[in-house]
Amino acid sequence: MASFFASKTALPKLFLALCLLQMASATRRLAELVQDQSPPMKYHNGPLLSGKISVNLIWYGRFKPSQRTIVSDFVTSLSSDPSLAQASPSVSHWWKTVDKYYHLSSSKRRTPSLTLSPGRQVLDESYSLGKSLTNKHLVELASRGEQRNAINVVLTSSDVAVEGFCMSRCGSHDSAVGSVKVKGRSSRFAYIWVGNSETQCPGQCAWPFHQPQYGPQSPPLVAPNGDVGVDGMVINLAGLLAGTATNPFSNGYYQGEAGASLEAASACTGIYGNGAYPGYAGNLLVDEATGASYNAHGMNGRKYLVPALYDPSTSSCSTLV
């Protein structure tokens, strides 16, 4: 009976297999088509950051001088000043994708380009607000930086817990009402927060330099500056700077609904090089001496891993390598 049943069902099984193969192929082609035709980054008529903007770094908790230098060198590397030579591919070239948002022909008004430069650095190594921070605390810390023509970046050390950290975010950007008045009116300033996830959730916030906590598993990559936590902070800071520039007050460029939107970098999460897919960062450059993976050169011989950015001119995620 068994042999008879098998022979009687061989043709139907073959037919079914061929149908499934065609369906899978069609689904794959459709998925590729959908990827190539990503939804546009819609402009919501709000202002973008423009002109000369300083990036102030507010260090909360204890960071080694070497850790602070990794981040400050990255901020300096964003400049396209020709006197600050960088090898190719460079951090400054990566930032040029952000420039494209300022020159879209669909924009109703042309916005002057943005130039970022290092600003002040503020140190709070005494944990003046404690080691468990709320969003209100982040605004208070961000207010310690300049509030005009600036982005204030709050960086919290690995022993500081922050509301929502490791549960729903690795960092965030927002705006707050400042104490400085412009033409007699209160104005808003943009700020960013990024946490060091080294001891709390590196599998979530420092991937691909740490084994991922969820999803497809792959060996961690070697961090280009030898610091898993801070190299992870640079990735998150880079993406948040792009989001802050193009959507500083929640009415600039973004996909989806306000409050649950995708911005210039978050629209390309997990992509760092060509060929990336879930669990694989993409084809990256590798330092022959250290084995570290990176995709951008920075100042002072630094190497960094920066996220892909959504290119509004091609409606796709753009990578350096």
XYZ file of C-alpha atoms in Angstrom:
321
model
C 0.000 0.000 0.000
C 2.745 2.376 0.774
C 4.422 2.049 -2.627
C 1.087 2.366 -4.396
C 0.178 5.538 -2.442
C 3.541 7.043 -3.244
C 3.314 6.370 -6.963
C -0.266 7.653 -7.210
C 0.680 10.955 -5.506
C 4.013 11.595 -7.228
C 2.608 13.721 -10.085
C 0.334 15.879 -7.903
C 3.265 16.454 -5.531
C 5.507 17.468 -8.423
C 2.853 19.853 -9.730
C 2.413 21.365 -6.262
C 6.171 21.797 -5.861
C 6.425 23.615 -9.197
C 3.556 25.926 -8.232
C 5.149 26.732 -4.881
C 8.492 27.408 -6.606
C 6.824 29.852 -9.017
C 4.987 31.540 -6.144
C 8.210 31.874 -4.132
C 10.004 33.330 -7.141
C 7.185 35.810 -7.726
C 7.184 36.781 -4.047
C 10.943 37.308 -4.133
C 10.660 39.508 -7.236
C 7.828 41.469 -5.603
C 9.896 41.957 -2.443
C 12.802 43.247 -4.533
C 10.437 45.584 -6.359
C 9.070 46.911 -3.079
C 12.607 47.482 -1.772
C 13.533 49.404 -4.920
C 10.424 51.571 -4.598
C 10.612 52.623 -0.964
C 8.031 55.198 0.113
C 9.318 58.744 -0.314
C 10.568 60.795 2.594
C 7.705 63.277 2.823
C 8.306 66.913 3.675
C 5.863 68.290 6.263
C 6.628 71.972 5.694
C 8.533 72.565 8.931
C 11.966 74.157 9.298
C 15.224 72.241 8.973
C 18.352 73.120 10.889
C 20.441 75.350 8.668
C 23.448 77.608 8.633
C 26.383 77.192 10.999
C 25.416 74.914 13.889
C 27.688 73.917 16.754
C 27.447 70.458 18.301
C 27.837 70.709 22.073
C 28.714 67.505 23.954
C 27.366 67.142 27.487
C 29.005 64.173 29.215
C 26.978 62.772 32.095
C 28.789 60.231 34.241
C 32.297 58.935 33.955
C 33.939 58.613 30.575
C 37.604 58.015 29.909
C 39.406 60.806 28.024
C 39.983 58.315 25.184
C 36.229 57.693 24.940
C 35.474 61.406 24.760
C 38.066 61.797 22.018
C 36.452 59.055 19.879
C 33.165 60.972 19.862
C 34.612 64.474 19.517
C 36.777 63.340 16.585
C 33.638 61.978 14.936
C 31.851 65.332 15.275
C 34.884 67.109 13.798
C 34.896 64.571 10.946
C 31.446 65.724 9.804
C 32.952 68.925 8.451
C 33.565 69.188 4.705
C 36.323 71.740 5.270
C 38.991 70.841 2.663
C 41.726 71.719 5.153
C 40.560 68.800 7.300
C 41.664 66.049 4.956
C 40.067 62.613 5.347
C 40.777 59.416 3.457
C 38.008 58.007 1.281
C 35.316 56.899 1.982
C 34.932 59.585 4.617
C 32.512 60.657 7.318
C 32.178 64.048 5.611
C 31.161 62.331 2.357
C 28.582 60.269 4.271
C 27.077 63.509 5.583
C 26.593 64.822 2.030
C 23.501 62.614 1.744
C 21.927 64.849 4.395
C 22.740 67.865 2.207
C 20.419 66.482 -0.475
C 17.406 67.147 1.747
C 18.219 70.844 1.560
C 18.147 70.995 -2.226
C 15.070 69.009 -3.177
C 13.226 70.568 -6.072
C 9.913 69.548 -4.459
C 10.531 71.791 -1.451
C 8.420 74.921 -1.514
C 11.235 76.999 -0.130
C 14.948 76.476 -0.547
C 16.683 75.979 2.790
C 20.319 77.038 3.232
C 22.668 74.111 3.787
C 23.819 73.010 7.214
C 27.392 73.193 8.465
C 28.199 71.361 11.701
C 31.219 72.126 13.854
C 32.394 71.061 17.325
C 31.092 73.276 20.113
C 31.508 73.248 23.885
C 32.044 70.174 26.022
C 30.407 70.023 29.448
C 31.403 67.384 32.009
C 29.210 66.170 34.861
C 31.168 63.370 36.499
C 29.417 63.761 39.857
C 26.045 62.408 38.637
C 24.328 65.614 39.805
C 20.885 64.248 38.851
C 21.507 60.696 40.066
C 21.980 57.503 38.102
C 18.379 57.033 36.996
C 17.232 59.702 34.564
C 13.828 60.601 33.160
C 13.063 62.498 29.967
C 12.704 65.632 32.079
C 16.260 65.135 33.337
C 17.514 64.847 29.757
C 15.979 68.214 28.894
C 17.584 69.732 31.993
C 20.983 68.381 30.973
C 20.553 69.465 27.359
C 19.751 72.984 28.558
C 23.314 73.295 29.857
C 24.559 73.765 26.307
C 24.100 76.801 24.089
C 20.517 77.168 22.913
C 20.960 79.175 19.718
C 22.471 77.754 16.530
C 23.348 74.537 18.319
C 22.551 70.873 18.814
C 23.094 69.824 22.406
C 24.098 66.169 22.728
C 23.691 64.453 26.108
C 25.850 61.340 26.452
C 25.242 59.096 29.461
C 27.801 56.628 30.796
C 27.317 52.869 31.005
C 26.240 52.974 34.676
C 23.380 55.425 34.112
C 19.827 54.185 33.545
C 17.604 56.322 31.340
C 13.847 56.127 30.848
C 13.155 53.785 27.927
C 16.822 52.844 27.457
C 17.262 49.260 26.211
C 13.491 48.780 26.130
C 12.400 51.031 23.291
C 15.436 53.119 22.358
C 19.205 53.440 22.292
C 19.018 57.196 21.984
C 16.601 59.885 20.864
C 16.318 63.417 19.575
C 13.758 66.089 20.339
C 13.419 69.809 20.935
C 12.647 71.894 24.002
C 11.725 75.474 24.818
C 14.875 77.368 25.671
C 15.513 80.150 28.103
C 16.911 82.369 25.342
C 14.353 84.605 23.626
C 14.543 85.632 19.977
C 12.808 88.920 19.121
C 11.032 88.763 22.449
C 9.674 85.272 21.876
C 10.694 81.927 23.340
C 12.431 79.645 20.884
C 13.093 75.925 20.757
C 16.469 74.220 20.634
C 17.299 70.764 19.325
C 18.910 68.128 21.487
C 20.021 64.503 21.307
C 20.530 61.840 23.934
C 22.653 58.698 23.445
C 23.466 56.125 26.113
C 26.490 53.856 26.469
C 24.976 50.368 26.279
C 28.167 48.436 27.050
C 26.942 46.915 30.338
C 23.177 47.226 29.876
C 22.156 46.111 26.390
C 25.042 45.898 23.899
C 23.174 43.238 21.935
C 20.517 45.821 21.145
C 22.361 49.122 20.991
C 25.938 48.212 20.039
C 25.241 45.685 17.272
C 27.094 44.688 15.102
C 29.949 44.988 17.616
C 28.168 42.620 19.996
C 26.174 39.434 19.540
C 22.575 40.456 18.782
C 20.106 39.863 21.588
C 17.331 38.875 19.210
C 16.940 37.713 15.633
C 19.472 36.046 13.331
C 22.731 35.334 15.136
C 26.092 36.195 13.645
C 29.562 36.680 15.139
C 30.163 40.225 16.405
C 32.462 42.494 14.428
C 35.564 44.094 15.900
C 34.891 47.727 16.875
C 37.075 50.167 14.896
C 38.145 52.183 17.954
C 38.392 49.216 20.299
C 35.425 50.255 22.437
C 32.185 48.337 21.867
C 30.068 50.742 23.915
C 31.411 54.002 22.484
C 31.681 52.735 18.902
C 28.019 51.766 19.297
C 27.278 55.266 20.603
C 28.847 56.744 17.462
C 26.504 54.690 15.257
C 23.478 55.927 17.182
C 24.726 59.508 17.374
C 25.360 59.562 13.626
C 21.820 58.463 12.833
C 20.306 60.888 15.342
C 22.303 63.811 13.962
C 20.885 63.058 10.511
C 17.374 62.884 11.961
C 17.853 66.089 13.944
C 19.085 67.999 10.898
C 16.213 66.949 8.642
C 13.409 66.700 11.197
C 14.396 68.846 14.200
C 10.917 69.853 15.335
C 8.838 66.828 14.211
C 7.534 68.578 11.115
C 10.406 68.182 8.658
C 11.189 65.085 6.584
C 9.910 61.707 7.699
C 7.994 58.629 6.572
C 4.824 57.373 8.222
C 2.814 58.910 11.011
C 4.063 61.565 13.402
C 5.189 59.980 16.647
C 5.973 56.675 14.934
C 7.921 57.995 12.004
C 11.011 56.848 10.135
C 13.691 59.435 9.472
C 16.824 59.700 7.349
C 18.687 56.970 9.258
C 15.927 55.009 11.005
C 14.397 54.259 7.587
C 17.537 52.199 6.907
C 18.023 50.417 10.240
C 20.612 47.629 10.274
C 22.207 48.569 6.936
C 25.881 49.554 6.908
C 27.149 48.237 3.585
C 26.017 46.728 0.299
C 24.460 43.291 0.591
C 23.108 43.868 4.116
C 20.229 41.760 5.380
C 18.794 41.015 8.861
C 21.677 39.842 11.036
C 24.331 40.866 8.495
C 25.635 44.445 8.445
C 26.788 44.290 4.818
C 30.115 44.187 2.986
C 32.393 46.400 5.056
C 36.011 47.480 5.013
C 38.344 45.607 7.375
C 41.450 47.024 9.011
C 44.286 44.618 8.197
C 46.131 45.370 11.435
C 43.260 45.075 13.913
C 40.587 43.125 12.058
C 38.112 45.915 12.854
C 35.162 46.562 10.539
C 34.318 50.077 9.366
C 32.924 51.999 6.419
C 34.197 55.551 6.932
C 37.464 57.337 7.631
C 37.495 60.252 10.054
C 39.865 62.812 11.490
C 43.166 61.907 13.113
C 43.278 58.530 11.388
C 39.997 57.416 12.973
C 37.757 54.769 11.456
C 34.025 54.619 12.105
C 30.956 52.606 11.251
C 28.107 54.874 10.173
C 24.562 53.819 9.258
C 23.053 53.934 5.790
C 20.998 57.041 5.090
C 17.836 57.349 3.063
C 18.758 59.168 -0.151
C 15.788 61.353 -1.153
C 17.058 61.637 -4.731
C 16.851 57.873 -5.302
C 14.253 56.883 -2.662
C 16.610 54.202 -1.383
C 19.108 53.547 1.385
C 22.573 54.805 0.512
C 25.795 53.310 1.898
C 29.438 54.371 1.571
C 30.650 50.852 0.711
